[in-house]
Coordinates of C-alpha atoms and ligand atoms in Angstrom, one line a residue:
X23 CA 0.0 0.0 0.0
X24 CA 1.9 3.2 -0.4
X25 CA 0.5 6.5 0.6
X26 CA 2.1 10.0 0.6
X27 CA 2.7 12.4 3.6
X28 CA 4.4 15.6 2.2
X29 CA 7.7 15.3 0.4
X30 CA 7.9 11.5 2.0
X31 CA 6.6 8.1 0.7
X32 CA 5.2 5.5 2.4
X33 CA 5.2 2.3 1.8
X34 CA 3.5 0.1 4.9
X35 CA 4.1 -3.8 5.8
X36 CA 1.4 -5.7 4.7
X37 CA 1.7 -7.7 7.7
X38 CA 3.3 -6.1 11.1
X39 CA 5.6 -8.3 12.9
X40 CA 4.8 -6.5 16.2
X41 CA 2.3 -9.8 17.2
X42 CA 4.7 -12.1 17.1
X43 CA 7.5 -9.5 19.4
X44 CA 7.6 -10.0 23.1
X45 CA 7.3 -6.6 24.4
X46 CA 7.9 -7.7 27.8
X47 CA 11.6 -9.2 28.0
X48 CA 13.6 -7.0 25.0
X49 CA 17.1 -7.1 24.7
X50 CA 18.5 -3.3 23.9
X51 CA 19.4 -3.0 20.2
X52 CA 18.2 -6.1 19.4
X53 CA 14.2 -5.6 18.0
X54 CA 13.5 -3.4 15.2
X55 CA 10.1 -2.4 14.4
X56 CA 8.4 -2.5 11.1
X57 CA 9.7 0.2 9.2
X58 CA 12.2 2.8 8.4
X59 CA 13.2 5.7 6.7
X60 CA 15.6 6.1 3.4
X61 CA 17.1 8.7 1.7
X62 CA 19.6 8.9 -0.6
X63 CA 22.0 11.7 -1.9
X64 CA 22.8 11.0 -5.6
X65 CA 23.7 13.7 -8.3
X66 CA 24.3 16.0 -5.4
X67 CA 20.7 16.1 -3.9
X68 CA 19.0 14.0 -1.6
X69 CA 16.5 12.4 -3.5
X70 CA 13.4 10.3 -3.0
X71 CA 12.8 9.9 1.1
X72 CA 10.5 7.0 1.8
X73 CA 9.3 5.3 4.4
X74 CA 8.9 1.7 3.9
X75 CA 9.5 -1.9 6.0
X76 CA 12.4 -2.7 8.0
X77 CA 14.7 -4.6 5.8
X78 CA 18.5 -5.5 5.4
X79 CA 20.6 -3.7 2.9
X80 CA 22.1 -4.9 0.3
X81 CA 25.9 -3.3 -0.7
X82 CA 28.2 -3.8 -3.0
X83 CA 31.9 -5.1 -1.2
X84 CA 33.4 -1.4 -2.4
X85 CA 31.0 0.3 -0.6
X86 CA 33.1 2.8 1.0
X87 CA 31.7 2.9 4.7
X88 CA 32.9 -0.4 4.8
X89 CA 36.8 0.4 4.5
X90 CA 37.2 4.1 5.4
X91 CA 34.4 4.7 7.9
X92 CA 32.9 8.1 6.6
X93 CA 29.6 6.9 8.4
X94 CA 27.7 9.2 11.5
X95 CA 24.9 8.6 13.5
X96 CA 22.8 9.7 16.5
X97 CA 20.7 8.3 19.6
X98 CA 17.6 9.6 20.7
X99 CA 14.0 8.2 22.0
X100 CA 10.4 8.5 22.0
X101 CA 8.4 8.2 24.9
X102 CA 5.3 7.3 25.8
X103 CA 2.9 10.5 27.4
X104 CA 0.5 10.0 30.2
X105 CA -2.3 10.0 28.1
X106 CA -1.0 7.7 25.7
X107 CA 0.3 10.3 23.1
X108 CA 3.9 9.8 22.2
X109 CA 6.5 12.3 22.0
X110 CA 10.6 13.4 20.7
X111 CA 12.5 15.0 23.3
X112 CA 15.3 17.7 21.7
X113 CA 15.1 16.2 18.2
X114 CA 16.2 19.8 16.6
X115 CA 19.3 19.3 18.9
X116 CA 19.8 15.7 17.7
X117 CA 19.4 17.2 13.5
X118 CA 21.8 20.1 14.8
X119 CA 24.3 17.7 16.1
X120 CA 24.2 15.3 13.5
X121 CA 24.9 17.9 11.0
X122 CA 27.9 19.3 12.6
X123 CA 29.3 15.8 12.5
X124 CA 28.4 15.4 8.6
X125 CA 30.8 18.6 8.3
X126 CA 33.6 17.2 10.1
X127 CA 33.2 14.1 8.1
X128 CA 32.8 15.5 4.8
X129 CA 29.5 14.6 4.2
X130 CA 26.1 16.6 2.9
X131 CA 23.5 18.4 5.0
X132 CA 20.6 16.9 6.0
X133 CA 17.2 19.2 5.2
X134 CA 16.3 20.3 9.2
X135 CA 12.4 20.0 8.0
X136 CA 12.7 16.9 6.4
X137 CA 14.6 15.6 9.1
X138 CA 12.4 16.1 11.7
X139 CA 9.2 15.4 9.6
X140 CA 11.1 11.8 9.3
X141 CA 11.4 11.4 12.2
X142 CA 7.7 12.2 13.5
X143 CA 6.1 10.1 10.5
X144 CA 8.3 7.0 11.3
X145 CA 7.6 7.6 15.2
X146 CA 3.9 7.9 14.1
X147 CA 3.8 5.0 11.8
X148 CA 5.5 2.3 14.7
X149 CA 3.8 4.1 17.6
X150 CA 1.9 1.1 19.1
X151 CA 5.9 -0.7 19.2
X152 CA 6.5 2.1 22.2
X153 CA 6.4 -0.6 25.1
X154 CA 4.3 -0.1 28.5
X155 CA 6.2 0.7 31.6
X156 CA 8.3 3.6 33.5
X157 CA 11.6 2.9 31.6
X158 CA 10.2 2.2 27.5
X159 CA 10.7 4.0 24.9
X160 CA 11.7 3.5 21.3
X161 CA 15.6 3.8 20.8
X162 CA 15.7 5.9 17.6
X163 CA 19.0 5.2 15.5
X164 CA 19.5 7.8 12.2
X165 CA 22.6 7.3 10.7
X166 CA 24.6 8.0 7.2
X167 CA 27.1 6.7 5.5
X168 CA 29.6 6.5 2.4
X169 CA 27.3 4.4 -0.5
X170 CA 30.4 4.9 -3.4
X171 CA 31.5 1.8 -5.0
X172 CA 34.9 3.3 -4.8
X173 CA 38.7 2.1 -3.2
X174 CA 40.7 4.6 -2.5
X175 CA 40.7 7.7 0.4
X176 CA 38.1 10.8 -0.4
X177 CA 35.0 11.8 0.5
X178 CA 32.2 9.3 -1.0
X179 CA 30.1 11.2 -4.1
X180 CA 26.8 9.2 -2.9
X181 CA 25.6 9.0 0.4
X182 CA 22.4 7.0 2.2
X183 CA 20.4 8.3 5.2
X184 CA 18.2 6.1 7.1
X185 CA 16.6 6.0 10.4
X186 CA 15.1 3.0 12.3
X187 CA 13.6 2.4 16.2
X188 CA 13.8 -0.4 18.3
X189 CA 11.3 -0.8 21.0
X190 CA 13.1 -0.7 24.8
X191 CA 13.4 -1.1 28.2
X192 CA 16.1 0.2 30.9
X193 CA 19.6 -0.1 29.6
X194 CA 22.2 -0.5 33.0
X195 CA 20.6 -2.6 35.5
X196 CA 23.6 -2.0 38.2
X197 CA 25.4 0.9 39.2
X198 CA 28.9 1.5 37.0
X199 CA 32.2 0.6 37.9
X200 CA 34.4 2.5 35.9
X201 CA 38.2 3.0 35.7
X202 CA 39.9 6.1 35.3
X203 CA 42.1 5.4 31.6
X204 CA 45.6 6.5 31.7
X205 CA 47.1 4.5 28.8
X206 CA 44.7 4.9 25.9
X207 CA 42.7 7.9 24.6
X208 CA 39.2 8.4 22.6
X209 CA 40.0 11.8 21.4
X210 CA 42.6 14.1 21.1
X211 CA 42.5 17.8 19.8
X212 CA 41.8 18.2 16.5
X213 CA 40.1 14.8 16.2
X214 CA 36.5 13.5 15.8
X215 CA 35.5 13.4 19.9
X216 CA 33.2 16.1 19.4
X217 CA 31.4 14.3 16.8
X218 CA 29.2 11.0 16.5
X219 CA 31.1 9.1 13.6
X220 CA 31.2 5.3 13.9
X221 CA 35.6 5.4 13.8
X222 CA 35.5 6.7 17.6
X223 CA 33.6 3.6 18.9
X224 CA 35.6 1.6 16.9
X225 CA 38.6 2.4 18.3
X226 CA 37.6 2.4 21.6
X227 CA 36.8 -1.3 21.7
X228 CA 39.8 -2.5 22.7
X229 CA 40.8 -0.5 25.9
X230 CA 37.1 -0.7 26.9
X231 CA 37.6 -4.8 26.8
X232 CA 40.9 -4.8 28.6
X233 CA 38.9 -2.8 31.5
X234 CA 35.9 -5.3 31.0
X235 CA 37.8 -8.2 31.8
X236 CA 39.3 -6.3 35.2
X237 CA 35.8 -5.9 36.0
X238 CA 34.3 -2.8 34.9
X239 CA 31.8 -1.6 33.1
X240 CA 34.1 1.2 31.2
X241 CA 36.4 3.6 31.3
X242 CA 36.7 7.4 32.4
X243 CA 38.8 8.8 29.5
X244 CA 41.0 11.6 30.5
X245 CA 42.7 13.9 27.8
X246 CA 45.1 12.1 25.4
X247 CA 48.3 14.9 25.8
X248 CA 48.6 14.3 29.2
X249 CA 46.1 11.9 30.7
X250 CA 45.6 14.7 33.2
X251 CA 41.6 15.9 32.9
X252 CA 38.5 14.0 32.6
X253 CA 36.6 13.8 29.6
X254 CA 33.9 11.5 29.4
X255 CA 32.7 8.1 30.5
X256 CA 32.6 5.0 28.2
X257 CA 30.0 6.7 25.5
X258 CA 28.2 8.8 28.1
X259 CA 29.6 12.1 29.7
X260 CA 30.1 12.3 33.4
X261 CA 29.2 14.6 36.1
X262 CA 30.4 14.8 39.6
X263 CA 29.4 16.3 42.7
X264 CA 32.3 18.1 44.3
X265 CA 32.3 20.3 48.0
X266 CA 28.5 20.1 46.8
X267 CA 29.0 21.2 43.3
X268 CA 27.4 19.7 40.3
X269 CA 31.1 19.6 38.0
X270 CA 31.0 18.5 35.0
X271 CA 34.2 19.1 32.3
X272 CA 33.8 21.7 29.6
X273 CA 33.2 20.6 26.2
X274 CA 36.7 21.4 24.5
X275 CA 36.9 19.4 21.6
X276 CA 37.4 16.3 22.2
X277 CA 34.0 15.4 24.4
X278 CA 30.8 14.8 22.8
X279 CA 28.0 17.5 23.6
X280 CA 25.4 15.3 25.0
X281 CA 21.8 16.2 24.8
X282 CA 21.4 14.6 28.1
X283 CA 24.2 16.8 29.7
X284 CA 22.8 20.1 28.4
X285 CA 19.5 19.5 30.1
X286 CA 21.0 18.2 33.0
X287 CA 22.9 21.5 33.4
X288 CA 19.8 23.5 32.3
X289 CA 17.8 22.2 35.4
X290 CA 20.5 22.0 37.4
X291 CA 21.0 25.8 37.1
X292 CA 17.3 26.2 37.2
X293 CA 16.6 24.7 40.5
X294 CA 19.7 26.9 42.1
X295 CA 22.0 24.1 42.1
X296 CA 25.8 25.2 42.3
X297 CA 27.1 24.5 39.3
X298 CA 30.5 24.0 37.0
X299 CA 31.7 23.4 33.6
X300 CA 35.3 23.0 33.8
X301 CA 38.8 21.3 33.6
X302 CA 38.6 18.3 36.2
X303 CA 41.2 16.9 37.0
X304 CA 42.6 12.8 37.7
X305 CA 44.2 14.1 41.0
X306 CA 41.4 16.5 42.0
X307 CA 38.8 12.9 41.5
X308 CA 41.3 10.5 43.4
X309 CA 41.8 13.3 46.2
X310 CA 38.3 14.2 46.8
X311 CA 37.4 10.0 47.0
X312 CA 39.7 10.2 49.8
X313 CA 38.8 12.8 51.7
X314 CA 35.2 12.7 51.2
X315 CA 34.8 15.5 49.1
X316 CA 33.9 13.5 45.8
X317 CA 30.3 12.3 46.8
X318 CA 28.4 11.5 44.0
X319 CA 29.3 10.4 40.4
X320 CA 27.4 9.7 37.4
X321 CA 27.5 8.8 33.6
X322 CA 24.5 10.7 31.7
X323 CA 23.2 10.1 28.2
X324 CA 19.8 9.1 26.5
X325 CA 20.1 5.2 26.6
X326 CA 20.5 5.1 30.4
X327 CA 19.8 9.5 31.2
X328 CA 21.6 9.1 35.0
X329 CA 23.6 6.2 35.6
X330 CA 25.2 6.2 38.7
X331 CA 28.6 5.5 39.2
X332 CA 29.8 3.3 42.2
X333 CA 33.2 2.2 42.0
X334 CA 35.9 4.2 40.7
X335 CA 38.9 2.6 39.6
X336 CA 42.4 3.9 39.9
X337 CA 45.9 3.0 40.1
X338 CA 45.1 -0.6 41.2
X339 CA 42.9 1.1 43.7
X340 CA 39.3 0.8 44.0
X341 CA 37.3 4.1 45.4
X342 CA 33.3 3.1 46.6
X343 CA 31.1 6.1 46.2
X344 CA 27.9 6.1 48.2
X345 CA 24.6 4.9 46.6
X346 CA 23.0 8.1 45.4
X347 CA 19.7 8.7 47.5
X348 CA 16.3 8.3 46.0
X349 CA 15.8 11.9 47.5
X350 CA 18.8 13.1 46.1
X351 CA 19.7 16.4 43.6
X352 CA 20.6 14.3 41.3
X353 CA 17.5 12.3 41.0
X354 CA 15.4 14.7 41.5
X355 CA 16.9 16.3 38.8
X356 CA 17.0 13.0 36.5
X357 CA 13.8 12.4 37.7
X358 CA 12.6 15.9 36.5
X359 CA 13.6 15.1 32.8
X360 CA 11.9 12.0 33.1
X361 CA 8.6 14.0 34.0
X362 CA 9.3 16.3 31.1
X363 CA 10.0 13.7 28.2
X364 CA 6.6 12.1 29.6
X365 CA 4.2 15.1 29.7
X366 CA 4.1 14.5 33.2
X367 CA 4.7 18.1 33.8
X368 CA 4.5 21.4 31.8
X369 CA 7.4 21.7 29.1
X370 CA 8.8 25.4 29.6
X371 CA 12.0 24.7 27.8
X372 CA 9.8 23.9 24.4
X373 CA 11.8 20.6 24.4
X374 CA 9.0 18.2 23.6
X375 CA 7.5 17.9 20.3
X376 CA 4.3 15.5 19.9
X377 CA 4.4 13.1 17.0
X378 CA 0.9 11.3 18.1
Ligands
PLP17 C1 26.0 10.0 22.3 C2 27.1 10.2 23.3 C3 26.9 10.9 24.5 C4 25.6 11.3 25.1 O1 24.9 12.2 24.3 P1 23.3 12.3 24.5 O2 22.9 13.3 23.5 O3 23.1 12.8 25.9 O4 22.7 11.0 24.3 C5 28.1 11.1 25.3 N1 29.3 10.7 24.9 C6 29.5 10.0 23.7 C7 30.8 9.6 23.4 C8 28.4 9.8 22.9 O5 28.5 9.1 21.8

């Protein structure tokens, strides 16, 4: 059946697969839901987006993403309102984002409008995937990447956008024990950190298993000239609470600007919480575990928003950080943003945007 919103094409499933999908016991990243969203840039022009059913792709073994890893992509969710309307929360900041990172990588400009309007039809279209329950939501994945049949380093000529959802539940069951990473880096001045492009996560496999088999979830990265500040943890950035501070580290360069961060600080500030953006240091960390002054941590982004950080790992050393109180700033605050993304309360920020 194929029917036409504005500009996009839609071709439905003829039979949804969402009867034969247990809802109740999902496995993050790992259900898709009956369709998604194409678009390809051929001839220097996006041309013909279309909704139409899941499917795999089918590429030629030149396909340039494959080898040089021109490819981007971002995270975001839909949730579920309290009247049973469902809702994007901060998807102009996700198309802003993934834009900047299509510059850094050489690759074209996606259309804001049509963007968005993607995103809301597709949302629309795979509403009744959105799951039941406090944590659900549907895990929305857009990405690009290089489509040339081409070997040899340049930018691609063709490109393919596409976006797809996957129905979920919570994502970290347990509270995080991290280690603070003085041999290898994720970014470095003048490099992609600031960006979502598939190369960063590839390269961080391999320190990220040599901490897993110690133990921990992930790393804390620290800057790569030195190994002397904190940038971010595993793929989330981190906030700690320091002589009472919320402290997070500045975005330089080299640490990803989280969505989740932002509106963390935004409320933060709002309720009249101190609060600092700045250089944080390894020694400053260790020393306040010690002495009591460090007495919170936390890793925040969209798949887990607030995951709290027990164990810190250093130097051979493990530092315990007390369990975060159900009555505490910090979930309060993560409890606020929860509220918001659900309707629960009013949206003054003009962060939600209702797709159903
Ligand atoms: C996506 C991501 C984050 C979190 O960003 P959100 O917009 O809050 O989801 C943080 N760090 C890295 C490395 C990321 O890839």
């Amino acid at each position: 059946m194929i029917s036409t919103a504005p500009g996009i094409d839609i071709q439905r499933v003829e039979r949804s697969r969402l009867q034969e999908t247990d809802l109740e016991h999902l496995k993050f990243g790992r259900v898709f839901t009956d369709h998604m969203f194409v678009m390809d840039h051929t001839d220097g022009a996006w041309q013909r987006p279309r909704i139409m059913p899941y499917a795999d792709l089918e590429l030629s073994p030149a396909t340039m993403v494959l080898h040089y890893a021109q490819t981007i992509f971002e995270g975001m969710k839909a949730y579920r309102n309290g009247d049973g309307g469902v809702s994007l929360f901060r998807p102009q900041a996700n198309i802003a984002r993934m834009n900047r990172s299509a510059k850094r990588m050489c690759m074209p400009h996606i259309p804001e409008d049509l963007f968005l309007q993607g995103l809301k039809e597709l949302a629309r279209l795979d509403a009744n995937w959105l799951p039941d329950g406090p944590d659900a939501a549907l895990y929305i994945r857009p990405f690009m990447y290089a489509s040339d049949e081409y070997i040899g380093v340049k930018p691609s000529g063709d490109y393919r956008f596409m976006i797809f959802m996957c129905p979920v539940r919570g994502y970290y069951q347990e509270p995080l024990r991290v280690y603070l990473e003085m041999k290898y880096s994720r970014a470095f001045p003048g490099g992609t950190g600031e960006v979502k492009c598939g190369g960063n996560y590839a390269a961080g496999l391999y320190p990220t298993k040599l901490r897993q088999d110690q133990g921990y979830h992930q790393q804390v990265w620290t800057d790569a000239m030195e190994h002397k500040y904190i940038e971010e943890s595993g793929t989330m950035n981190v906030f700690f609470i320091i002589n009472g501070v919320l402290t997070t580290p500045s975005l330089d360069g080299t640490i990803l600007p989280g969505i989740t961060r932002d509106s963390i600080l935004t409320l933060a500030r709002e309720r009249g919480l101190p609060v600092e953006e700045r250089k944080v240091s390894v020694e400053e960390v260790v020393a306040g575990l010690h002495n009591g002054k460090v007495t919170a941590a936390f890793g925040a982004g969209t798949a887990a928003t607030i995951a709290p950080i027990k164990v810190i790992g250093h130097d051979g050393t493990d530092h315990e950080l007390p369990d975060l109180g159900a009555d505490s700033e910090v979930n309060l605050i993560g409890k606020m943003l929860d509220d918001i993304r659900r309707g629960r309360v009013e949206d003054k920020h003009g962060w939600v945007v209702r797709v159903a």
